[in-house]
Short mmCIF file of C-alpha atoms and ligand atoms in Angstrom, two decimals:
data_model
loop_
_atom_site.label_atom_id
_atom_site.label_comp_id
_atom_site.label_asym_id
_atom_site.label_seq_id
_atom_site.Cartn_x
_atom_site.Cartn_y
_atom_site.Cartn_z
CA UNK A 1 60.33 50.12 34.04
CA UNK A 2 59.62 48.57 30.51
CA UNK A 3 58.38 45.49 32.60
CA UNK A 4 55.73 47.73 34.40
CA UNK A 5 54.53 48.97 30.99
CA UNK A 6 54.33 45.62 29.25
CA UNK A 7 52.59 44.32 32.48
CA UNK A 8 50.01 46.94 32.40
CA UNK A 9 49.42 46.32 28.76
CA UNK A 10 49.06 42.72 29.54
CA UNK A 11 46.63 43.04 32.16
CA UNK A 12 44.55 45.70 30.40
CA UNK A 13 44.08 43.11 27.55
CA UNK A 14 42.60 40.54 29.98
CA UNK A 15 39.81 43.17 30.18
CA UNK A 16 39.48 43.11 34.03
CA UNK A 17 40.00 46.68 34.59
CA UNK A 18 36.81 47.41 32.16
CA UNK A 19 34.65 45.34 34.76
CA UNK A 20 32.90 48.39 36.55
CA UNK A 21 32.40 46.29 39.73
CA UNK A 22 36.24 45.94 39.83
CA UNK A 23 36.69 49.65 39.16
CA UNK A 24 34.30 50.77 42.14
CA UNK A 25 35.84 48.18 44.50
CA UNK A 26 39.31 49.58 43.65
CA UNK A 27 38.26 53.14 43.92
CA UNK A 28 36.74 52.07 47.39
CA UNK A 29 39.89 50.46 48.44
CA UNK A 30 41.79 53.38 47.55
CA UNK A 31 39.61 55.92 49.47
CA UNK A 32 39.80 53.49 52.45
CA UNK A 33 43.76 53.10 52.11
CA UNK A 34 43.97 57.12 52.02
CA UNK A 35 41.82 57.45 55.02
CA UNK A 36 43.70 54.96 56.92
CA UNK A 37 47.06 56.66 56.11
CA UNK A 38 46.05 60.31 56.76
CA UNK A 39 48.50 60.71 59.57
CA UNK A 40 51.27 59.51 57.22
CA UNK A 41 50.05 61.78 54.63
CA UNK A 42 50.04 64.79 56.90
CA UNK A 43 53.36 64.33 58.24
CA UNK A 44 55.06 63.95 54.80
CA UNK A 45 53.60 67.11 53.36
CA UNK A 46 54.35 68.90 56.48
CA UNK A 47 58.06 67.96 55.99
CA UNK A 48 58.09 69.04 52.46
CA UNK A 49 57.00 72.45 52.91
CA UNK A 50 55.24 73.08 56.04
CA UNK A 51 51.61 72.41 54.90
CA UNK A 52 49.44 72.04 57.94
CA UNK A 53 46.96 69.11 58.54
CA UNK A 54 44.06 71.68 58.18
CA UNK A 55 45.14 72.89 54.75
CA UNK A 56 46.21 69.74 53.60
CA UNK A 57 42.60 68.35 54.33
CA UNK A 58 40.97 71.29 52.92
CA UNK A 59 42.93 71.60 49.69
CA UNK A 60 43.85 68.18 49.11
CA UNK A 61 42.12 65.23 50.52
CA UNK A 62 38.45 66.51 50.59
CA UNK A 63 38.58 67.10 46.86
CA UNK A 64 40.42 63.93 46.17
CA UNK A 65 37.59 61.88 48.57
CA UNK A 66 34.93 63.73 46.65
CA UNK A 67 36.04 62.77 43.24
CA UNK A 68 36.27 59.13 44.20
CA UNK A 69 32.49 59.41 45.63
CA UNK A 70 31.57 61.12 42.37
CA UNK A 71 33.16 58.30 40.39
CA UNK A 72 31.62 55.51 42.69
CA UNK A 73 28.39 56.89 42.28
CA UNK A 74 28.28 57.65 38.42
CA UNK A 75 30.86 55.40 36.82
CA UNK A 76 28.48 52.46 35.79
CA UNK A 77 26.19 55.33 34.32
CA UNK A 78 28.81 56.78 32.34
CA UNK A 79 30.07 53.29 31.20
CA UNK A 80 26.78 52.58 29.60
CA UNK A 81 26.34 52.57 25.73
CA UNK A 82 24.34 55.53 24.81
CA UNK A 83 21.46 55.22 21.89
CA UNK A 84 21.26 58.08 19.54
CA UNK A 85 19.03 58.59 16.62
CA UNK A 86 19.78 57.22 13.14
CA UNK A 87 19.50 59.21 9.78
CA UNK A 88 17.23 58.32 6.89
CA UNK A 89 19.68 56.92 4.60
CA UNK A 90 20.67 54.04 7.25
CA UNK A 91 17.07 52.80 7.67
CA UNK A 92 16.26 50.39 9.39
CA UNK A 93 18.97 50.38 11.95
CA UNK A 94 19.93 51.49 15.15
CA UNK A 95 23.23 54.01 16.33
CA UNK A 96 24.90 53.93 19.67
CA UNK A 97 28.07 55.23 21.20
CA UNK A 98 30.05 52.76 23.57
CA UNK A 99 32.61 54.30 26.01
CA UNK A 100 35.72 52.39 26.41
CA UNK A 101 38.89 53.12 28.36
CA UNK A 102 41.68 54.16 26.65
CA UNK A 103 44.22 51.48 27.81
CA UNK A 104 47.78 52.04 29.62
CA UNK A 105 47.75 55.75 31.13
CA UNK A 106 50.75 57.78 32.16
CA UNK A 107 50.04 60.50 34.77
CA UNK A 108 52.59 63.05 35.51
CA UNK A 109 52.01 65.44 38.76
CA UNK A 110 53.16 68.61 39.58
CA UNK A 111 54.43 69.44 43.12
CA UNK A 112 52.19 72.31 44.46
CA UNK A 113 49.37 69.98 45.58
CA UNK A 114 50.92 66.56 45.52
CA UNK A 115 48.46 64.70 46.42
CA UNK A 116 45.46 66.24 44.91
CA UNK A 117 47.12 66.95 41.54
CA UNK A 118 48.26 63.15 41.23
CA UNK A 119 45.73 61.26 42.72
CA UNK A 120 42.77 63.01 40.96
CA UNK A 121 43.89 62.22 37.39
CA UNK A 122 44.85 58.67 38.41
CA UNK A 123 41.47 58.14 39.96
CA UNK A 124 39.59 59.53 36.82
CA UNK A 125 41.77 56.96 34.69
CA UNK A 126 40.90 54.27 37.08
CA UNK A 127 37.32 55.15 37.09
CA UNK A 128 37.11 54.98 33.39
CA UNK A 129 38.71 51.50 33.34
CA UNK A 130 42.51 52.03 32.53
CA UNK A 131 45.77 50.88 34.04
CA UNK A 132 47.82 53.69 35.51
CA UNK A 133 51.40 54.51 36.09
CA UNK A 134 51.86 57.66 38.26
CA UNK A 135 54.70 59.66 38.26
CA UNK A 136 54.30 62.50 41.09
CA UNK A 137 56.54 65.58 41.37
CA UNK A 138 60.06 64.41 42.80
CA UNK A 139 60.26 68.02 44.51
CA UNK A 140 57.83 66.96 47.57
CA UNK A 141 59.74 63.94 47.91
CA UNK A 142 58.26 62.84 51.31
CA UNK A 143 54.95 63.16 49.82
CA UNK A 144 55.67 61.37 46.83
CA UNK A 145 57.30 58.49 48.64
CA UNK A 146 54.17 58.20 51.18
CA UNK A 147 51.88 57.88 47.91
CA UNK A 148 54.23 55.20 46.42
CA UNK A 149 54.24 53.21 49.85
CA UNK A 150 50.44 53.30 50.08
CA UNK A 151 49.79 52.55 46.34
CA UNK A 152 52.58 50.06 45.47
CA UNK A 153 52.10 48.00 48.70
CA UNK A 154 48.31 47.62 47.97
CA UNK A 155 47.67 47.45 44.29
CA UNK A 156 49.35 45.03 41.64
CA UNK A 157 51.72 46.93 39.68
CA UNK A 158 50.10 45.63 36.45
CA UNK A 159 46.88 47.80 37.33
CA UNK A 160 48.06 50.97 39.44
CA UNK A 161 51.80 52.00 40.22
CA UNK A 162 53.79 54.89 41.51
CA UNK A 163 57.12 55.12 40.05
CA UNK A 164 59.17 58.02 41.79
CA UNK A 165 61.66 59.94 39.84
CA UNK A 166 62.49 63.40 38.20
CA UNK A 167 63.59 64.44 34.96
CA UNK A 168 65.68 61.58 33.82
CA UNK A 169 62.76 59.06 34.87
CA UNK A 170 60.29 60.75 33.12
CA UNK A 171 62.51 61.34 30.04
CA UNK A 172 62.83 57.72 29.94
CA UNK A 173 59.38 56.91 30.39
CA UNK A 174 58.26 59.16 27.66
CA UNK A 175 60.09 57.38 25.28
CA UNK A 176 57.51 54.48 25.52
CA UNK A 177 54.15 54.10 24.00
CA UNK A 178 51.12 54.85 26.13
CA UNK A 179 47.27 55.27 25.50
CA UNK A 180 47.29 58.54 27.19
CA UNK A 181 49.56 60.98 28.85
CA UNK A 182 47.91 63.10 31.72
CA UNK A 183 50.47 65.97 32.66
CA UNK A 184 49.94 68.64 35.34
CA UNK A 185 52.97 71.32 35.24
CA UNK A 186 54.53 74.12 33.52
CA UNK A 187 53.93 75.38 29.97
CA UNK A 188 57.59 74.76 29.16
CA UNK A 189 57.65 71.12 30.26
CA UNK A 190 54.06 70.79 28.75
CA UNK A 191 55.76 71.28 25.42
CA UNK A 192 58.38 68.60 26.10
CA UNK A 193 55.67 66.19 26.97
CA UNK A 194 53.57 67.22 23.86
CA UNK A 195 56.47 66.52 21.41
CA UNK A 196 57.14 63.22 23.00
CA UNK A 197 53.71 62.12 22.85
CA UNK A 198 53.56 63.06 19.40
CA UNK A 199 56.11 60.32 18.41
CA UNK A 200 53.47 57.70 19.31
CA UNK A 201 50.60 59.82 18.53
CA UNK A 202 49.50 59.52 22.18
CA UNK A 203 46.63 62.14 23.09
CA UNK A 204 47.50 64.17 25.94
CA UNK A 205 45.74 66.31 28.67
CA UNK A 206 48.13 69.10 29.50
CA UNK A 207 47.12 71.12 32.79
CA UNK A 208 49.40 74.12 32.68
CA UNK A 209 49.81 77.33 34.22
CA UNK A 210 50.07 80.96 33.33
CA UNK A 211 49.28 84.58 34.80
CA UNK A 212 45.67 84.44 36.14
CA UNK A 213 44.26 88.15 35.88
CA UNK A 214 41.60 89.28 38.57
CA UNK A 215 39.59 92.44 37.70
CA UNK A 216 37.96 94.43 40.65
CA UNK A 217 35.34 96.81 39.59
CA UNK A 218 34.28 99.84 41.50
CA UNK A 219 30.63 98.48 42.38
CA UNK A 220 32.00 95.15 44.17
CA UNK A 221 31.44 94.53 47.77
CA UNK A 222 35.10 95.65 48.68
CA UNK A 223 35.26 94.06 51.95
CA UNK A 224 34.10 90.77 50.68
CA UNK A 225 36.54 90.75 47.49
CA UNK A 226 39.75 91.55 49.75
CA UNK A 227 38.77 88.70 52.17
CA UNK A 228 37.97 86.16 49.07
CA UNK A 229 41.22 87.43 47.25
CA UNK A 230 43.70 87.23 50.12
CA UNK A 231 42.53 83.80 51.01
CA UNK A 232 42.77 82.74 47.39
CA UNK A 233 46.22 84.26 46.91
CA UNK A 234 47.89 82.86 50.11
CA UNK A 235 46.56 79.65 50.16
CA UNK A 236 49.65 77.13 49.74
CA UNK A 237 51.81 80.26 50.04
CA UNK A 238 50.64 81.50 46.59
CA UNK A 239 52.12 78.28 45.02
CA UNK A 240 48.49 77.67 43.29
CA UNK A 241 48.12 77.36 39.67
CA UNK A 242 44.77 79.03 39.94
CA UNK A 243 45.68 81.84 42.47
CA UNK A 244 44.93 85.26 41.37
CA UNK A 245 48.40 86.16 39.82
CA UNK A 246 47.69 89.98 39.83
CA UNK A 247 44.69 92.57 40.53
CA UNK A 248 43.34 94.99 38.05
CA UNK A 249 41.42 97.37 40.25
CA UNK A 250 39.43 100.43 39.44
CA UNK A 251 41.35 103.49 40.36
CA UNK A 252 38.50 104.82 42.06
CA UNK A 253 38.32 102.20 44.90
CA UNK A 254 42.11 101.19 44.67
CA UNK A 255 42.94 102.89 48.17
CA UNK A 256 39.85 101.55 50.04
CA UNK A 257 40.69 98.03 48.35
CA UNK A 258 44.24 97.84 49.51
CA UNK A 259 43.48 99.05 53.12
CA UNK A 260 40.97 96.24 53.29
CA UNK A 261 43.44 93.62 51.74
CA UNK A 262 46.18 94.81 54.35
CA UNK A 263 43.89 94.44 57.23
CA UNK A 264 42.72 90.98 56.10
CA UNK A 265 46.47 90.06 55.85
CA UNK A 266 47.64 91.66 58.77
CA UNK A 267 44.94 90.08 60.94
CA UNK A 268 45.04 86.62 59.65
CA UNK A 269 48.68 85.99 58.35
CA UNK A 270 52.36 85.61 60.02
CA UNK A 271 54.04 88.75 58.73
CA UNK A 272 57.54 87.88 60.25
CA UNK A 273 59.50 84.74 60.07
CA UNK A 274 57.53 82.34 61.80
CA UNK A 275 56.37 78.59 61.09
CA UNK A 276 52.63 78.79 61.21
CA UNK A 277 49.79 76.31 60.64
CA UNK A 278 48.14 79.08 58.61
CA UNK A 279 51.00 79.76 56.04
CA UNK A 280 53.46 77.44 54.07
CA UNK A 281 56.86 77.70 53.11
CA UNK A 282 58.18 77.92 49.73
CA UNK A 283 58.89 74.58 48.19
CA UNK A 284 62.84 74.72 47.40
CA UNK A 285 65.40 77.23 47.39
CA UNK A 286 65.50 77.81 43.80
CA UNK A 287 61.82 78.96 43.92
CA UNK A 288 62.54 80.97 46.98
CA UNK A 289 65.60 82.93 45.21
CA UNK A 290 62.94 83.47 42.10
CA UNK A 291 60.35 85.14 44.25
CA UNK A 292 62.94 87.05 46.17
CA UNK A 293 64.25 88.67 42.99
CA UNK A 294 60.74 89.57 42.25
CA UNK A 295 60.76 91.74 45.69
CA UNK A 296 63.73 93.56 44.38
CA UNK A 297 61.59 96.71 44.02
CA UNK A 298 60.47 100.10 45.72
CA UNK A 299 56.90 99.08 44.98
CA UNK A 300 56.15 97.22 48.03
CA UNK A 301 52.97 98.17 49.80
CA UNK A 302 52.83 95.26 52.34
CA UNK A 303 55.11 92.48 53.44
CA UNK A 304 58.45 91.72 51.63
CA UNK A 305 59.75 89.82 54.54
CA UNK A 306 61.95 87.00 53.76
CA UNK A 307 64.03 84.09 55.39
CA UNK A 308 66.14 82.02 53.42
CA UNK A 309 66.85 79.64 56.30
CA UNK A 310 63.18 78.45 56.24
CA UNK A 311 61.98 79.52 52.89
CA UNK A 312 59.33 81.81 54.40
CA UNK A 313 58.20 84.93 52.03
CA UNK A 314 55.57 86.82 54.13
CA UNK A 315 52.35 87.78 52.24
CA UNK A 316 53.45 90.42 49.89
CA UNK A 317 51.44 93.08 48.15
CA UNK A 318 53.12 95.27 45.45
CA UNK A 319 51.16 98.80 44.39
CA UNK A 320 51.53 100.87 41.26
CA UNK A 321 52.64 98.08 39.36
CA UNK A 322 52.84 98.45 35.56
CA UNK A 323 52.53 95.69 32.66
CA UNK A 324 56.45 96.29 32.07
CA UNK A 325 57.33 95.31 35.70
CA UNK A 326 59.51 92.29 35.99
CA UNK A 327 56.70 90.75 38.11
CA UNK A 328 54.50 90.97 35.28
CA UNK A 329 56.72 88.97 32.82
CA UNK A 330 55.83 85.39 34.11
CA UNK A 331 53.60 83.44 36.75
CA UNK A 332 54.43 84.53 39.91
CA UNK A 333 53.58 81.11 41.71
CA UNK A 334 54.32 82.70 45.12
CA UNK A 335 52.88 84.91 47.77
CA UNK A 336 53.32 88.07 45.76
CA UNK A 337 50.25 89.85 44.67
CA UNK A 338 50.84 92.96 42.27
CA UNK A 339 47.95 95.51 42.07
CA UNK A 340 47.57 97.53 39.04
CA UNK A 341 44.95 100.33 38.83
CA UNK A 342 42.82 101.36 35.56
CA UNK A 343 40.48 103.85 34.67
CA UNK A 344 39.25 102.21 31.38
CA UNK A 345 37.74 98.76 31.24
CA UNK A 346 38.39 98.55 27.50
CA UNK A 347 42.27 99.47 27.97
CA UNK A 348 42.47 96.67 30.95
CA UNK A 349 41.03 93.99 28.49
CA UNK A 350 43.16 94.96 25.86
CA UNK A 351 46.25 94.41 28.47
CA UNK A 352 45.03 91.20 29.34
CA UNK A 353 44.52 90.06 25.71
CA UNK A 354 47.95 90.86 25.01
CA UNK A 355 49.13 88.07 27.58
CA UNK A 356 48.81 84.64 26.98
CA UNK A 357 45.47 82.98 27.68
CA UNK A 358 45.35 82.30 31.31
CA UNK A 359 44.26 79.12 33.39
CA UNK A 360 41.73 81.32 35.36
CA UNK A 361 40.33 84.84 35.32
CA UNK A 362 38.34 86.31 38.31
CA UNK A 363 35.83 89.30 37.93
CA UNK A 364 34.38 91.13 41.32
CA UNK A 365 31.18 93.18 40.36
CA UNK A 366 27.58 92.98 40.39
CA UNK A 367 27.40 94.64 37.02
CA UNK A 368 25.92 91.75 34.67
CA UNK A 369 26.49 93.71 31.55
CA UNK A 370 30.33 94.08 32.34
CA UNK A 371 30.59 90.52 33.42
CA UNK A 372 29.00 89.44 29.95
CA UNK A 373 31.30 91.85 28.25
CA UNK A 374 34.56 90.41 30.17
CA UNK A 375 33.44 86.96 29.40
CA UNK A 376 32.73 87.50 25.78
CA UNK A 377 36.02 89.25 25.34
CA UNK A 378 38.40 87.25 27.18
CA UNK A 379 39.53 83.66 26.71
CA UNK A 380 40.42 81.66 29.62
CA UNK A 381 40.51 78.14 31.02
CA UNK A 382 37.90 78.72 33.89
CA UNK A 383 37.00 81.11 36.44
CA UNK A 384 34.55 83.02 38.80
CA UNK A 385 32.54 85.85 39.49
CA UNK A 386 32.97 87.49 43.16
CA UNK A 387 35.49 84.69 44.18
CA UNK A 388 38.44 83.01 43.09
CA UNK A 389 39.94 79.45 43.19
CA UNK A 390 36.46 78.05 44.37
CA UNK A 391 35.25 77.06 40.77
CA UNK A 392 37.68 73.99 40.72
CA UNK A 393 35.84 72.64 43.90
CA UNK A 394 32.64 72.11 41.75
CA UNK A 395 32.96 68.75 40.34
CA UNK A 396 30.15 69.47 37.58
CA UNK A 397 32.60 72.06 36.19
CA UNK A 398 35.25 70.63 33.60
CA UNK A 399 38.65 72.24 34.76
CA UNK A 400 41.21 72.88 32.25
CA UNK A 401 43.20 75.44 30.61
CA UNK A 402 43.36 77.01 26.89
CA UNK A 403 46.10 78.08 24.79
CA UNK A 404 49.50 78.22 26.62
CA UNK A 405 47.43 77.28 29.83
CA UNK A 406 46.53 73.95 28.74
CA UNK A 407 44.33 71.58 26.34
CA UNK A 408 41.65 69.22 27.61
CA UNK A 409 40.19 69.07 31.00
CA UNK A 410 38.85 66.90 34.07
CA UNK A 411 37.26 66.61 37.12
CA UNK A 412 34.09 64.47 37.46
CA UNK A 413 32.44 63.47 34.12
CA UNK A 414 34.89 65.43 32.27
CA UNK A 415 37.69 63.31 33.97
CA UNK A 416 36.07 60.38 32.57
CA UNK A 417 35.71 61.35 29.35
CA UNK A 418 39.37 62.35 29.27
CA UNK A 419 40.37 58.76 29.75
CA UNK A 420 37.75 57.33 27.50
CA UNK A 421 37.29 56.67 23.88
CA UNK A 422 33.80 56.77 22.41
CA UNK A 423 33.13 54.01 19.83
CA UNK A 424 30.64 55.05 17.36
CA UNK A 425 28.54 52.24 16.04
CA UNK A 426 25.78 51.97 13.28
CA UNK A 427 23.76 48.67 13.85
CA UNK A 428 21.79 47.54 10.65
CA UNK A 429 19.06 45.00 10.29
CA UNK A 430 19.23 42.62 7.28
CA UNK A 431 15.44 42.53 6.35
CA UNK A 432 15.48 45.41 3.88
CA UNK A 433 17.73 47.39 1.80
CA UNK A 434 16.84 50.52 -0.49
CA UNK A 435 18.38 49.99 -4.05
CA UNK A 436 18.97 53.68 -4.42
CA UNK A 437 22.78 53.91 -3.66
CA UNK A 438 23.50 50.96 -5.93
CA UNK A 439 24.52 51.12 -9.55
CA UNK A 440 23.18 51.65 -12.10
CA UNK A 441 23.04 55.28 -11.38
CA UNK A 442 19.99 57.03 -12.73
CA UNK A 443 18.10 60.35 -12.90
CA UNK A 444 15.26 59.06 -11.07
CA UNK A 445 17.53 57.87 -8.32
CA UNK A 446 19.11 61.21 -8.20
CA UNK A 447 15.78 62.91 -7.71
CA UNK A 448 14.62 60.89 -4.96
CA UNK A 449 17.86 61.43 -3.03
CA UNK A 450 17.45 65.19 -3.74
CA UNK A 451 13.72 65.11 -2.31
CA UNK A 452 14.46 63.02 0.76
CA UNK A 453 18.01 64.24 1.80
CA UNK A 454 18.68 67.91 0.97
P1 LIG B 501 57.10 71.25 36.17
O1 LIG B 501 56.70 71.40 34.82
O2 LIG B 501 58.58 71.58 36.61
O3 LIG B 501 57.17 69.71 36.54
C1 LIG B 501 55.93 68.83 36.41
C2 LIG B 501 56.23 67.43 36.21
O4 LIG B 501 57.04 67.35 35.11
C3 LIG B 501 57.30 66.94 37.25
O5 LIG B 501 56.54 65.39 37.78
C4 LIG B 501 58.71 66.75 36.98
O6 LIG B 501 59.22 65.73 37.42
C5 LIG B 501 58.23 66.67 35.33
N1 LIG B 501 59.64 67.23 34.73
C6 LIG B 501 60.32 68.42 34.85
N2 LIG B 501 61.05 68.69 34.02
C7 LIG B 501 60.83 67.76 33.01
C8 LIG B 501 61.51 67.48 31.97
N3 LIG B 501 62.44 68.36 31.39
N4 LIG B 501 61.30 66.49 31.14
C9 LIG B 501 60.15 65.65 31.54
N5 LIG B 501 59.52 65.58 32.52
C10 LIG B 501 59.68 66.92 33.36
O7 LIG B 501 56.03 72.03 37.00
P2 LIG B 501 55.84 72.17 38.68
O8 LIG B 501 57.17 73.06 39.02
O9 LIG B 501 55.90 70.94 39.32
O10 LIG B 501 54.68 72.79 38.74
C11 LIG B 501 54.49 74.50 38.41
C12 LIG B 501 53.64 74.63 37.07
O11 LIG B 501 52.48 73.83 37.18
C13 LIG B 501 53.05 76.12 37.16
O12 LIG B 501 53.41 76.71 36.00
C14 LIG B 501 51.59 75.73 37.65
O13 LIG B 501 50.86 76.89 37.20
C15 LIG B 501 51.33 74.78 37.00
N6 LIG B 501 50.42 73.95 37.51
C16 LIG B 501 49.20 73.76 36.79
C17 LIG B 501 47.95 73.19 37.32
C18 LIG B 501 46.82 72.98 36.44
O14 LIG B 501 46.17 72.18 37.28
N7 LIG B 501 46.58 73.44 35.41
C19 LIG B 501 48.17 72.85 38.47
C20 LIG B 501 49.29 73.18 39.44
C21 LIG B 501 50.42 73.43 38.77
#
């Protein structure tokens, strides 16, 4: 392990990875390798948790390819030095900012989108000119292995390498110095990463989780709202960090909303224990048991079907939920959707603000005033109006959390910046020097300073 870290450091010091043509060539190579190995990627993730080819392509590979395309297109421009104006006190001179890669980077991935959440941060780091050690989550072990095989057989380990492993290996890795750590996972482990990074004063990006609220107001298009929420919630069987965690619906439309949700689910999802290309299994027994314990309630409106043998939990909706119910204590991260009704928007806002700052926030309404009010009052990582999840597909929008849901962001240029340092340079000419800052200090110098600079 130490060898690889040292080799990466040595390679970085050759300056080769700073060459923009080198970066572009390697990104193109990675894209081609992923495309050539798509079958193996599909097979592995299916073995891990029954994710179909279509859903893997839709929610992992398209976004990964698009991110590579964006970097190939823009990285030369984003790597250029940028000239900025210079203040009068420095006349005559120029000022500019030079982007530079941070160095040797550690990327730690989460399990729920094993390809996308590991590869996109790694791609951003490579695009910015860094070397990368990628530690994918060990839970989808087939997916982690296939990524390791594709990458380790085709890239020098001094440049880009996958290290498989769980807590023990990650703990060991974290003892060493990196120039940046990018972590995706739970807030609980995020704190461990942050502490370990602090030992070396290593900068971190922490992409964490939390309970993402979804507000449904009476004036929304109810049918469309139900359709979009159901898709966003049950994609990946609810194992999505930006899934609507719970719904706050205006009382006057609660019944109509619930009946549209029911229609949408029963028409499009398996309600019994079948393996389907449209619906996944829960990742492991531990998560299955945790989710099952949340179903121990008389508030099931729809679903609640489980099968331990293949870790199946049907799309489930809970009704008449309150903020003191167990399901509201922590991020659900599974196919269970609690619905809470409200009559006073201010009370709903207060309740949201009593919880920790969420990764995502969704509002379904046509009322601009209410949208503005909600966005002014609630702090959240990112979100959408009249949709859920889809904001992260727009590479122009920086993606990340705030407070307990994370720090820093990525996607597109935000990802490039996240793995770059910006060197500020004042570049002076030597043909002239104003005497004013030098001793002996005097009253007239003070007067001129006041006249020119206040
Ligand atoms: P996790 O925190 O359990 O694991 C994430 C990574 O940390 C894995 O690679 C794991 O091997 C490693 N790890 C686990 N325990 C560790 C320890 N004690 N010391 C060092 N490393 C350790 O998270 P998870 O279960 O993989 O993912 C679920 C969580 O991640 C949810 O909270 C979800 O909301 C969040 N998440 C956030 C995003 C985002 O983009 N913000 C995306 C996906 C998931």
